[in-house]
mmCIF file of C-alpha atoms in Angstrom:
data_model
loop_
_atom_site.group_PDB
_atom_site.id
_atom_site.type_symbol
_atom_site.label_atom_id
_atom_site.label_comp_id
_atom_site.label_asym_id
_atom_site.label_seq_id
_atom_site.Cartn_x
_atom_site.Cartn_y
_atom_site.Cartn_z
ATOM 1 C CA MET H 1 3.345 9.908 -18.473
ATOM 2 C CA ASP H 2 0.224 7.732 -19.131
ATOM 3 C CA ASN H 3 -3.034 9.680 -19.529
ATOM 4 C CA LEU H 4 -6.399 8.241 -19.175
ATOM 5 C CA LYS H 5 -10.026 9.099 -18.470
ATOM 6 C CA PRO H 6 -11.623 7.983 -15.209
ATOM 7 C CA GLN H 7 -14.562 6.314 -16.970
ATOM 8 C CA ASP H 8 -11.971 4.162 -18.808
ATOM 9 C CA THR H 9 -10.518 2.417 -15.704
ATOM 10 C CA ASP H 10 -11.745 0.618 -12.607
ATOM 11 C CA ALA H 11 -10.139 -0.114 -9.236
ATOM 12 C CA VAL H 12 -8.703 -3.447 -10.442
ATOM 13 C CA HIS H 13 -7.321 -2.053 -13.640
ATOM 14 C CA PHE H 14 -5.851 0.882 -11.736
ATOM 15 C CA TRP H 15 -4.361 -1.291 -9.054
ATOM 16 C CA ASN H 16 -2.784 -3.647 -11.810
ATOM 17 C CA CYS H 17 -1.430 -0.935 -13.996
ATOM 18 C CA PHE H 18 -0.560 1.994 -11.694
ATOM 19 C CA VAL H 19 -0.593 1.440 -7.946
ATOM 20 C CA SER H 20 1.060 -2.003 -7.778
ATOM 21 C CA GLN H 21 3.676 -0.848 -10.484
ATOM 22 C CA ARG H 22 4.477 2.415 -8.593
ATOM 23 C CA LYS H 23 3.585 4.308 -11.761
ATOM 24 C CA PRO H 24 2.141 7.883 -11.843
ATOM 25 C CA VAL H 25 -0.641 8.605 -14.155
ATOM 26 C CA LEU H 26 -2.826 11.695 -15.320
ATOM 27 C CA LEU H 27 -6.308 11.284 -15.237
ATOM 28 C CA ASP H 28 -8.450 13.609 -17.518
ATOM 29 C CA GLY H 29 -11.382 14.156 -15.329
ATOM 30 C CA HIS H 30 -12.577 13.889 -11.796
ATOM 31 C CA LEU H 31 -13.856 11.051 -9.528
ATOM 32 C CA MET H 32 -16.955 9.146 -10.904
ATOM 33 C CA ASP H 33 -18.427 8.412 -7.465
ATOM 34 C CA ALA H 34 -22.013 9.552 -6.991
ATOM 35 C CA ASP H 35 -21.297 11.244 -3.622
ATOM 36 C CA TRP H 36 -18.531 13.338 -5.167
ATOM 37 C CA LYS H 37 -20.067 16.720 -5.526
ATOM 38 C CA ALA H 38 -17.233 19.085 -5.053
ATOM 39 C CA THR H 39 -16.400 19.742 -8.719
ATOM 40 C CA ALA H 40 -20.073 21.058 -9.155
ATOM 41 C CA LYS H 41 -20.401 22.998 -5.968
ATOM 42 C CA TRP H 42 -17.311 24.279 -4.827
ATOM 43 C CA ASP H 43 -17.237 27.947 -5.907
ATOM 44 C CA ASP H 44 -16.280 30.734 -3.250
ATOM 45 C CA ALA H 45 -20.166 31.705 -2.519
ATOM 46 C CA TYR H 46 -20.703 27.877 -1.643
ATOM 47 C CA LEU H 47 -17.444 27.610 0.389
ATOM 48 C CA ASP H 48 -18.076 30.774 2.104
ATOM 49 C CA LYS H 49 -21.709 29.786 3.117
ATOM 50 C CA HIS H 50 -20.855 26.296 4.245
ATOM 51 C CA ALA H 51 -17.252 26.716 5.753
ATOM 52 C CA GLY H 52 -16.699 30.417 6.080
ATOM 53 C CA ASP H 53 -16.676 30.472 9.742
ATOM 54 C CA ALA H 54 -14.121 27.527 10.123
ATOM 55 C CA ARG H 55 -10.860 28.687 11.795
ATOM 56 C CA VAL H 56 -7.667 27.650 9.821
ATOM 57 C CA MET H 57 -3.907 28.056 10.110
ATOM 58 C CA VAL H 58 -2.498 29.515 6.928
ATOM 59 C CA GLU H 59 1.070 29.402 5.760
ATOM 60 C CA GLN H 60 2.476 32.971 5.225
ATOM 61 C CA ARG H 61 5.441 33.963 3.241
ATOM 62 C CA ASP H 62 7.233 37.297 3.375
ATOM 63 C CA GLY H 63 6.274 38.381 -0.187
ATOM 64 C CA PRO H 64 5.911 37.360 -3.790
ATOM 65 C CA GLY H 65 9.461 36.283 -3.774
ATOM 66 C CA GLY H 66 9.217 34.293 -0.611
ATOM 67 C CA SER H 67 9.011 30.630 0.102
ATOM 68 C CA TYR H 68 6.497 28.520 1.659
ATOM 69 C CA GLY H 69 7.360 25.608 3.873
ATOM 70 C CA GLN H 70 9.253 27.700 6.245
ATOM 71 C CA GLY H 71 6.847 26.898 9.285
ATOM 72 C CA ARG H 72 5.269 30.180 9.742
ATOM 73 C CA LYS H 73 1.548 30.064 10.098
ATOM 74 C CA VAL H 74 -1.049 32.542 10.908
ATOM 75 C CA PRO H 75 -4.959 32.075 12.107
ATOM 76 C CA MET H 76 -7.737 33.264 10.192
ATOM 77 C CA ALA H 77 -11.484 32.547 9.369
ATOM 78 C CA PHE H 78 -11.677 30.453 6.059
ATOM 79 C CA LYS H 79 -13.920 33.181 4.589
ATOM 80 C CA ASP H 80 -11.250 35.747 5.236
ATOM 81 C CA LEU H 81 -8.751 33.737 3.433
ATOM 82 C CA LEU H 82 -11.077 33.326 0.458
ATOM 83 C CA GLN H 83 -11.690 36.978 0.251
ATOM 84 C CA ARG H 84 -7.837 37.747 0.464
ATOM 85 C CA MET H 85 -7.172 35.383 -2.363
ATOM 86 C CA ARG H 86 -10.003 37.017 -4.445
ATOM 87 C CA GLU H 87 -8.236 40.214 -3.964
ATOM 88 C CA GLY H 88 -4.924 38.702 -5.240
ATOM 89 C CA ASP H 89 -2.982 38.142 -1.971
ATOM 90 C CA ASP H 90 -0.228 35.630 -3.030
ATOM 91 C CA THR H 91 1.575 35.540 0.376
ATOM 92 C CA LEU H 92 -1.105 32.898 1.882
ATOM 93 C CA TYR H 93 -1.273 29.243 1.407
ATOM 94 C CA LEU H 94 -3.651 26.858 2.936
ATOM 95 C CA THR H 95 -2.184 23.453 3.735
ATOM 96 C CA THR H 96 -2.804 20.517 6.082
ATOM 97 C CA GLN H 97 -4.550 21.307 9.257
ATOM 98 C CA GLN H 98 -4.406 19.924 12.710
ATOM 99 C CA VAL H 99 -6.932 17.270 13.281
ATOM 100 C CA SER H 100 -8.614 15.966 16.197
ATOM 101 C CA VAL H 101 -8.294 12.440 17.737
ATOM 102 C CA SER H 102 -11.493 10.198 17.055
ATOM 103 C CA LYS H 103 -13.623 9.323 20.110
ATOM 104 C CA ARG H 104 -14.308 6.118 18.262
ATOM 105 C CA ASP H 105 -11.036 4.439 17.923
ATOM 106 C CA GLY H 106 -8.466 6.908 19.221
ATOM 107 C CA HIS H 107 -6.905 7.561 15.855
ATOM 108 C CA PRO H 108 -6.627 11.010 14.205
ATOM 109 C CA GLU H 109 -9.504 11.974 12.158
ATOM 110 C CA LEU H 110 -9.136 11.878 8.433
ATOM 111 C CA TRP H 111 -9.599 15.776 8.011
ATOM 112 C CA GLY H 112 -9.761 18.973 9.840
ATOM 113 C CA GLU H 113 -11.136 22.323 9.009
ATOM 114 C CA PRO H 114 -12.538 23.397 6.691
ATOM 115 C CA LEU H 115 -13.163 19.922 5.185
ATOM 116 C CA CYS H 116 -15.020 18.722 8.225
ATOM 117 C CA ARG H 117 -17.897 21.155 7.246
ATOM 118 C CA LEU H 118 -17.829 20.029 3.620
ATOM 119 C CA THR H 119 -17.964 16.156 4.044
ATOM 120 C CA GLN H 120 -21.387 16.127 2.212
ATOM 121 C CA ASP H 121 -19.521 16.998 -1.024
ATOM 122 C CA PHE H 122 -16.606 14.270 -1.211
ATOM 123 C CA THR H 123 -15.869 10.721 -0.474
ATOM 124 C CA PRO H 124 -12.955 9.747 1.559
ATOM 125 C CA CYS H 125 -12.689 6.269 -0.217
ATOM 126 C CA PRO H 126 -13.113 6.786 -3.897
ATOM 127 C CA SER H 127 -14.094 3.676 -5.869
ATOM 128 C CA LEU H 128 -11.028 4.380 -8.067
ATOM 129 C CA MET H 129 -8.749 3.379 -5.194
ATOM 130 C CA GLY H 130 -10.389 0.119 -4.436
ATOM 131 C CA GLY H 131 -9.767 -1.368 -0.897
ATOM 132 C CA LEU H 132 -6.935 1.193 -0.030
ATOM 133 C CA VAL H 133 -7.325 2.913 3.294
ATOM 134 C CA PRO H 134 -7.302 6.770 3.305
ATOM 135 C CA GLN H 135 -4.761 8.029 5.678
ATOM 136 C CA GLN H 136 -5.827 11.794 5.436
ATOM 137 C CA VAL H 137 -7.753 14.222 3.159
ATOM 138 C CA ASN H 138 -6.496 17.753 2.753
ATOM 139 C CA LEU H 139 -7.538 20.898 1.103
ATOM 140 C CA TRP H 140 -4.522 22.957 -0.480
ATOM 141 C CA MET H 141 -5.505 26.501 -1.672
ATOM 142 C CA GLY H 142 -3.190 29.441 -2.771
ATOM 143 C CA CYS H 143 -2.998 32.263 -5.163
ATOM 144 C CA ALA H 144 0.263 32.935 -7.112
ATOM 145 C CA LYS H 145 0.072 34.754 -10.560
ATOM 146 C CA ASP H 146 3.836 34.005 -11.083
ATOM 147 C CA GLY H 147 3.827 30.628 -9.545
ATOM 148 C CA ALA H 148 4.952 29.538 -6.066
ATOM 149 C CA SER H 149 6.971 26.486 -4.687
ATOM 150 C CA SER H 150 5.758 24.429 -1.732
ATOM 151 C CA GLY H 151 9.397 23.375 -1.229
ATOM 152 C CA LEU H 152 11.165 20.259 -2.290
ATOM 153 C CA HIS H 153 10.114 17.174 -0.470
ATOM 154 C CA HIS H 154 8.767 13.536 -0.891
ATOM 155 C CA ASP H 155 5.836 12.076 0.828
ATOM 156 C CA PHE H 156 5.314 8.751 2.704
ATOM 157 C CA HIS H 157 1.990 7.825 1.221
ATOM 158 C CA ASP H 158 0.625 7.731 -2.297
ATOM 159 C CA ASN H 159 -1.473 10.840 -3.312
ATOM 160 C CA LEU H 160 -4.495 11.302 -5.478
ATOM 161 C CA TYR H 161 -4.488 15.179 -6.369
ATOM 162 C CA VAL H 162 -7.873 16.387 -7.677
ATOM 163 C CA LEU H 163 -7.254 19.899 -8.992
ATOM 164 C CA MET H 164 -10.312 22.112 -8.695
ATOM 165 C CA ARG H 165 -9.052 25.444 -10.006
ATOM 166 C CA GLY H 166 -5.935 26.720 -11.706
ATOM 167 C CA GLN H 167 -2.949 24.472 -12.525
ATOM 168 C CA LYS H 168 -0.129 22.867 -10.758
ATOM 169 C CA ARG H 169 3.142 21.737 -12.144
ATOM 170 C CA PHE H 170 4.877 18.622 -11.038
ATOM 171 C CA ARG H 171 8.563 17.528 -11.701
ATOM 172 C CA LEU H 172 9.195 13.934 -10.669
ATOM 173 C CA TRP H 173 12.213 11.952 -9.908
ATOM 174 C CA ALA H 174 12.289 8.214 -9.100
ATOM 175 C CA PRO H 175 12.882 7.401 -5.352
ATOM 176 C CA SER H 176 16.176 5.901 -6.231
ATOM 177 C CA HIS H 177 17.411 9.566 -6.454
ATOM 178 C CA ALA H 178 16.466 10.373 -2.963
ATOM 179 C CA PRO H 179 19.958 9.870 -1.364
ATOM 180 C CA SER H 180 21.197 12.676 -3.705
ATOM 181 C CA MET H 181 18.351 15.143 -2.678
ATOM 182 C CA ARG H 182 19.648 16.614 0.455
ATOM 183 C CA THR H 183 16.792 15.549 2.609
ATOM 184 C CA ALA H 184 16.903 16.816 6.194
ATOM 185 C CA GLY H 185 16.742 13.463 7.466
ATOM 186 C CA LYS H 186 19.456 10.687 6.843
ATOM 187 C CA ILE H 187 18.201 8.087 4.705
ATOM 188 C CA SER H 188 18.795 4.407 6.032
ATOM 189 C CA LYS H 189 17.033 2.771 3.188
ATOM 190 C CA VAL H 190 15.051 3.069 0.033
ATOM 191 C CA HIS H 191 12.774 -0.028 -0.581
ATOM 192 C CA PRO H 192 12.375 -1.352 -4.226
ATOM 193 C CA ASN H 193 8.840 0.090 -4.197
ATOM 194 C CA GLY H 194 9.995 3.424 -3.586
ATOM 195 C CA ARG H 195 9.295 3.531 0.339
ATOM 196 C CA ILE H 196 12.029 5.869 1.985
ATOM 197 C CA VAL H 197 13.198 5.105 5.506
ATOM 198 C CA TYR H 198 15.014 7.458 7.708
ATOM 199 C CA GLU H 199 17.440 6.880 10.585
ATOM 200 C CA GLY H 200 15.451 7.016 13.924
ATOM 201 C CA GLN H 201 12.174 5.727 12.280
ATOM 202 C CA GLY H 202 13.065 2.088 13.088
ATOM 203 C CA ASN H 203 12.915 -1.031 11.037
ATOM 204 C CA ILE H 204 10.145 0.214 8.642
ATOM 205 C CA ARG H 205 8.899 -2.291 6.008
ATOM 206 C CA ALA H 206 8.174 -1.712 2.333
ATOM 207 C CA ASP H 207 4.501 -1.466 3.240
ATOM 208 C CA GLY H 208 5.155 1.450 5.847
ATOM 209 C CA SER H 209 4.548 -0.710 8.847
ATOM 210 C CA SER H 210 7.025 -1.253 11.693
ATOM 211 C CA ALA H 211 8.732 -4.777 11.504
ATOM 212 C CA SER H 212 8.928 -4.805 15.431
ATOM 213 C CA GLU H 213 5.223 -3.948 15.767
ATOM 214 C CA VAL H 214 4.346 -6.511 13.205
ATOM 215 C CA ALA H 215 6.358 -9.178 15.127
ATOM 216 C CA LEU H 216 4.622 -8.391 18.174
ATOM 217 C CA TRP H 217 1.185 -8.308 16.536
ATOM 218 C CA GLU H 218 1.896 -11.695 15.114
ATOM 219 C CA ALA H 219 3.123 -12.913 18.432
ATOM 220 C CA CYS H 220 -0.237 -11.881 19.961
ATOM 221 C CA ARG H 221 -2.230 -13.658 17.201
ATOM 222 C CA SER H 222 -0.222 -16.921 17.548
ATOM 223 C CA ALA H 223 -0.734 -16.783 21.300
ATOM 224 C CA GLU H 224 -4.447 -16.201 20.974
ATOM 225 C CA ALA H 225 -4.830 -19.154 18.496
ATOM 226 C CA ALA H 226 -2.845 -21.372 21.093
ATOM 227 C CA VAL H 227 -5.397 -20.410 23.946
ATOM 228 C CA GLN H 228 -8.332 -21.161 21.620
ATOM 229 C CA ALA H 229 -6.714 -24.722 20.792
ATOM 230 C CA ALA H 230 -5.866 -25.200 24.335
ATOM 231 C CA GLU H 231 -9.538 -24.366 25.341
ATOM 232 C CA GLN H 232 -10.825 -26.647 22.695
ATOM 233 C CA GLY H 233 -8.551 -29.537 24.382
ATOM 234 C CA VAL H 234 -9.897 -28.883 27.778
ATOM 235 C CA ALA H 235 -13.509 -28.987 26.452
ATOM 236 C CA GLU H 236 -12.663 -32.450 24.877
ATOM 237 C CA LYS H 237 -11.065 -33.553 28.125
ATOM 238 C CA ARG H 238 -7.709 -34.314 26.379
ATOM 239 C CA LYS H 239 -4.847 -35.404 28.498
ATOM 240 C CA GLY H 240 -2.670 -32.444 29.626
ATOM 241 C CA ALA H 241 -5.086 -29.881 28.135
ATOM 242 C CA ALA H 242 -5.336 -28.017 31.671
ATOM 243 C CA GLN H 243 -1.480 -27.505 31.641
ATOM 244 C CA ALA H 244 -1.518 -26.611 27.892
ATOM 245 C CA LEU H 245 -4.120 -24.059 28.613
ATOM 246 C CA GLU H 246 -2.174 -22.566 31.586
ATOM 247 C CA ALA H 247 0.929 -22.415 29.419
ATOM 248 C CA ALA H 248 -0.894 -20.626 26.446
ATOM 249 C CA GLU H 249 -2.519 -18.092 28.645
ATOM 250 C CA ALA H 250 0.883 -17.375 30.160
ATOM 251 C CA ARG H 251 2.334 -16.958 26.723
ATOM 252 C CA LEU H 252 -0.640 -14.613 25.761
ATOM 253 C CA GLU H 253 -0.244 -12.598 28.863
ATOM 254 C CA ALA H 254 3.546 -12.213 27.989
ATOM 255 C CA ALA H 255 2.840 -11.185 24.408
ATOM 256 C CA LEU H 256 0.276 -8.625 25.288
ATOM 257 C CA ASP H 257 2.516 -7.138 28.028
ATOM 258 C CA ALA H 258 5.243 -6.850 25.384
ATOM 259 C CA GLN H 259 2.963 -5.163 23.062
ATOM 260 C CA LEU H 260 1.809 -2.670 25.696
ATOM 261 C CA THR H 261 5.500 -2.042 26.864
ATOM 262 C CA HIS H 262 6.347 -1.253 23.246
ATOM 263 C CA LYS H 263 3.555 1.254 22.730
ATOM 264 C CA LEU H 264 4.199 3.012 26.123
ATOM 265 C CA SER H 265 7.990 3.355 25.115
ATOM 266 C CA MET H 266 7.097 5.114 21.761
ATOM 267 C CA PRO H 267 7.564 8.974 22.024
ATOM 268 C CA LYS H 268 4.424 10.877 21.504
ATOM 269 C CA SER H 269 4.092 12.849 18.395
ATOM 270 C CA SER H 270 2.465 16.356 18.591
ATOM 271 C CA GLY H 271 0.641 18.354 16.052
ATOM 272 C CA SER H 272 -0.651 17.255 12.600
ATOM 273 C CA LYS H 273 1.208 15.521 9.828
ATOM 274 C CA LYS H 274 2.457 17.688 6.899
ATOM 275 C CA LYS H 275 0.435 15.906 4.427
ATOM 276 C CA ALA H 276 -1.421 12.802 3.975
ATOM 277 C CA GLU H 277 -0.551 10.400 1.411
ATOM 278 C CA GLY H 278 -0.075 6.647 0.901
ATOM 279 C CA SER H 279 -1.310 3.361 -0.643
ATOM 280 C CA GLU H 280 -0.295 -0.008 0.035
ATOM 281 C CA GLU H 281 3.115 -0.321 -1.432
ATOM 282 C CA GLU H 282 4.043 -3.019 -3.880
ATOM 283 C CA GLU H 283 7.160 -3.415 -6.132
ATOM 284 C CA GLU H 284 8.822 -1.170 -8.538
ATOM 285 C CA GLU H 285 9.797 2.583 -8.067
ATOM 286 C CA GLY H 286 7.553 5.517 -7.511
ATOM 287 C CA GLU H 287 8.514 8.791 -8.649
ATOM 288 C CA GLU H 288 10.118 11.761 -6.933
ATOM 289 C CA SER H 289 8.441 15.138 -7.664
ATOM 290 C CA SER H 290 8.806 18.865 -7.766
ATOM 291 C CA GLU H 291 5.583 20.818 -7.990
ATOM 292 C CA GLU H 292 4.732 24.328 -8.607
ATOM 293 C CA ASP H 293 1.471 26.053 -7.822
ATOM 294 C CA ASP H 294 0.283 29.174 -9.777
ATOM 295 C CA GLY H 295 -2.898 30.052 -8.129
ATOM 296 C CA SER H 296 -5.351 27.070 -7.777
ATOM 297 C CA MET H 297 -7.538 24.926 -5.600
ATOM 298 C CA ASP H 298 -7.022 21.161 -5.329
ATOM 299 C CA LEU H 299 -8.474 18.319 -3.225
ATOM 300 C CA LEU H 300 -5.881 15.821 -2.234
ATOM 301 C CA GLU H 301 -7.872 12.670 -1.709
ATOM 302 C CA GLY H 302 -4.488 9.745 -0.831
ATOM 303 C CA LEU H 303 -7.007 15.296 -3.247
ATOM 304 C CA GLN H 304 -4.850 20.329 -4.554
ATOM 305 C CA ASP H 305 -3.635 25.813 -7.023
ATOM 306 C CA ASP H 306 -5.854 30.287 -7.268
ATOM 307 C CA TYR H 307 -6.046 27.506 -6.957
ATOM 308 C CA MET H 308 -7.608 24.936 -4.832
ATOM 309 C CA ASP H 309 -7.000 21.174 -4.669
ATOM 310 C CA GLU H 310 -8.071 18.428 -2.514
ATOM 311 C CA ASP H 311 -5.582 15.792 -1.827
ATOM 312 C CA ALA H 312 -6.454 12.490 -0.217
ATOM 313 C CA ALA H 313 -3.692 10.029 0.721
ATOM 314 C CA GLU H 314 -4.563 6.505 0.492
ATOM 315 C CA SER H 315 -2.641 4.092 2.769
ATOM 316 C CA SER H 316 -2.909 0.442 3.897
ATOM 317 C CA GLN H 317 -0.755 1.206 7.015
ATOM 318 C CA GLU H 318 -0.755 3.736 9.622
ATOM 319 C CA GLU H 319 1.801 6.541 9.210
ATOM 320 C CA GLU H 320 4.779 6.438 11.456
ATOM 321 C CA LYS H 321 6.040 9.720 12.745
ATOM 322 C CA GLU H 322 7.425 12.106 10.135
ATOM 323 C CA GLY H 323 8.674 14.814 12.538
ATOM 324 C CA GLY H 324 8.739 18.615 12.200
ATOM 325 C CA HIS H 325 5.590 19.974 13.352
ATOM 326 C CA THR H 326 5.307 21.074 17.074
ATOM 327 C CA GLY H 327 2.920 23.952 16.725
ATOM 328 C CA PRO H 328 -0.022 24.946 18.861
ATOM 329 C CA ASP H 329 -3.755 24.331 18.308
ATOM 330 C CA VAL H 330 -5.340 25.820 15.297
ATOM 331 C CA ARG H 331 -7.069 28.633 17.221
ATOM 332 C CA THR H 332 -4.020 30.015 18.900
ATOM 333 C CA GLY H 333 -1.441 32.368 17.329
ATOM 334 C CA VAL H 334 1.232 32.180 14.856
ATOM 335 C CA GLU H 335 2.656 28.953 14.612
ATOM 336 C CA GLU H 336 6.294 28.119 14.218
ATOM 337 C CA GLU H 337 7.603 24.613 13.228
ATOM 338 C CA GLU H 338 10.682 23.494 14.754
ATOM 339 C CA GLY H 339 13.103 22.239 11.908
ATOM 340 C CA ASP H 340 12.152 20.454 8.599
ATOM 341 C CA PRO H 341 10.641 17.051 8.601
ATOM 342 C CA PRO H 342 13.203 14.494 7.584
ATOM 343 C CA SER H 343 11.585 14.151 4.095
ATOM 344 C CA PHE H 344 12.216 17.708 3.157
ATOM 345 C CA CYS H 345 15.066 18.527 0.899
ATOM 346 C CA THR H 346 17.351 21.513 2.123
ATOM 347 C CA GLY H 347 19.149 24.310 0.138
ATOM 348 C CA ILE H 348 18.522 23.035 -3.328
ATOM 349 C CA ASP H 349 17.403 25.935 -5.481
ATOM 350 C CA LEU H 350 15.551 24.599 -8.329
ATOM 351 C CA SER H 351 15.364 28.343 -10.107
ATOM 352 C CA LEU H 352 19.082 27.829 -10.829
ATOM 353 C CA PRO H 353 20.094 26.352 -14.298
ATOM 354 C CA ASP H 354 20.969 22.725 -14.430
ATOM 355 C CA GLU H 355 24.653 23.458 -14.865
ATOM 356 C CA GLN H 356 24.787 25.746 -11.771
ATOM 357 C CA LEU H 357 22.735 23.082 -9.801
ATOM 358 C CA LYS H 358 25.183 20.397 -10.506
ATOM 359 C CA ALA H 359 28.049 22.518 -9.727
ATOM 360 C CA ALA H 360 26.492 23.501 -6.295
ATOM 361 C CA PHE H 361 24.981 20.244 -5.415
ATOM 362 C CA PRO H 362 27.198 17.452 -6.690
ATOM 363 C CA GLY H 363 25.231 14.203 -7.180
ATOM 364 C CA PHE H 364 21.738 15.967 -7.645
ATOM 365 C CA PRO H 365 20.448 14.368 -10.735
ATOM 366 C CA GLY H 366 19.399 17.685 -12.205
ATOM 367 C CA LYS H 367 16.159 19.045 -13.714
ATOM 368 C CA ALA H 368 16.724 17.432 -16.987
ATOM 369 C CA ALA H 369 16.371 14.062 -15.353
ATOM 370 C CA ALA H 370 12.876 14.803 -14.011
ATOM 371 C CA MET H 371 9.656 13.754 -15.427
ATOM 372 C CA GLU H 372 7.443 16.945 -15.882
ATOM 373 C CA VAL H 373 3.679 17.165 -15.888
ATOM 374 C CA THR H 374 1.250 20.160 -15.596
ATOM 375 C CA LEU H 375 -2.083 19.374 -13.875
ATOM 376 C CA LYS H 376 -4.979 21.553 -14.918
ATOM 377 C CA ALA H 377 -8.420 22.256 -13.295
ATOM 378 C CA GLY H 378 -10.781 19.355 -13.945
ATOM 379 C CA GLN H 379 -7.788 16.802 -13.999
ATOM 380 C CA MET H 380 -6.411 14.318 -11.424
ATOM 381 C CA LEU H 381 -3.041 12.965 -10.708
ATOM 382 C CA TYR H 382 -1.975 9.776 -9.053
ATOM 383 C CA LEU H 383 1.585 9.850 -7.538
ATOM 384 C CA PRO H 384 3.033 6.840 -5.757
ATOM 385 C CA ALA H 385 4.860 7.395 -2.358
ATOM 386 C CA GLY H 386 8.365 8.550 -2.501
ATOM 387 C CA GLU H 387 8.283 11.285 -5.174
ATOM 388 C CA CYS H 388 9.677 14.622 -4.288
ATOM 389 C CA SER H 389 7.645 17.893 -4.800
ATOM 390 C CA ASP H 390 8.684 21.441 -4.863
#
């Protein structure tokens, strides 16, 4: 895997060499943006002071040998989570949180608790990512002296992991291996750029958008242009302009009705997405990944193990429904998720030797086929959409 320093690249170079090529890269350093202050500030005392009262839902496993990603979450104050991790509690894992709907535009907010109390310390749009639109920013935090797995899965958007503490191991497989990964959902298509589409998601294009929604949008734009042209004809008193305007307005009304009917027919999703990730997707393959946490903190920015990382997903399109989460609000009781999202891989035990893996799961490419990288505190990792992570 390529390795470079953030100061040795810029948005254009990063796009040309990595994003557009669907190529992961290890960045030896954190973001260079002036409003990125998390690296210098985010010790436990600072987090406790500024976000300690935040109420969060935390994944809980049965014990050191248990697994995360089982859907069981418990509510607690962020300061209590920090304290339990200082005490070495390795049964808790802070992952994505439910987010509210923006009053500005009706879309989900980019982050939930505790990040909404820490926005003075990070940027949702790192200059490194150029014009890519962030889909979500998450804080991931856990404590695991002997390592812990988040469950084998892949994401629908590109990720930029910014590791704040500890270390995190990734094993990466190309999206072309996805049909052999025993995903919970049935894969209908893997685009050349690594975008994975499941049955029931509709006709999803390589950039993550719905082909039917794009067609409806284009029909509305075309009808609007026709109305404008007809209005110009009326203003210039062209022959037949009034009839042309009437026809164009009817066409626009029909296009808008079709768009509204489509939106009303779409099932409402509940809860929050498992993880935000994504960027505008171009050609070539991304990677599939398996990741292991061993106590760190990271900011997944399109930013994450003791461990804290922030991860932000960068995306040019709104994410379609990924399924899975149906839990209650963050301030209620224990949360249970109904079934695995389609992108989660079921039953594959990566602790087994490759020989046993191949015997138990015919077609699985094996761990030897994976690219492996260990991310350490102070580093970042860019991962294209479509990778599997454990």
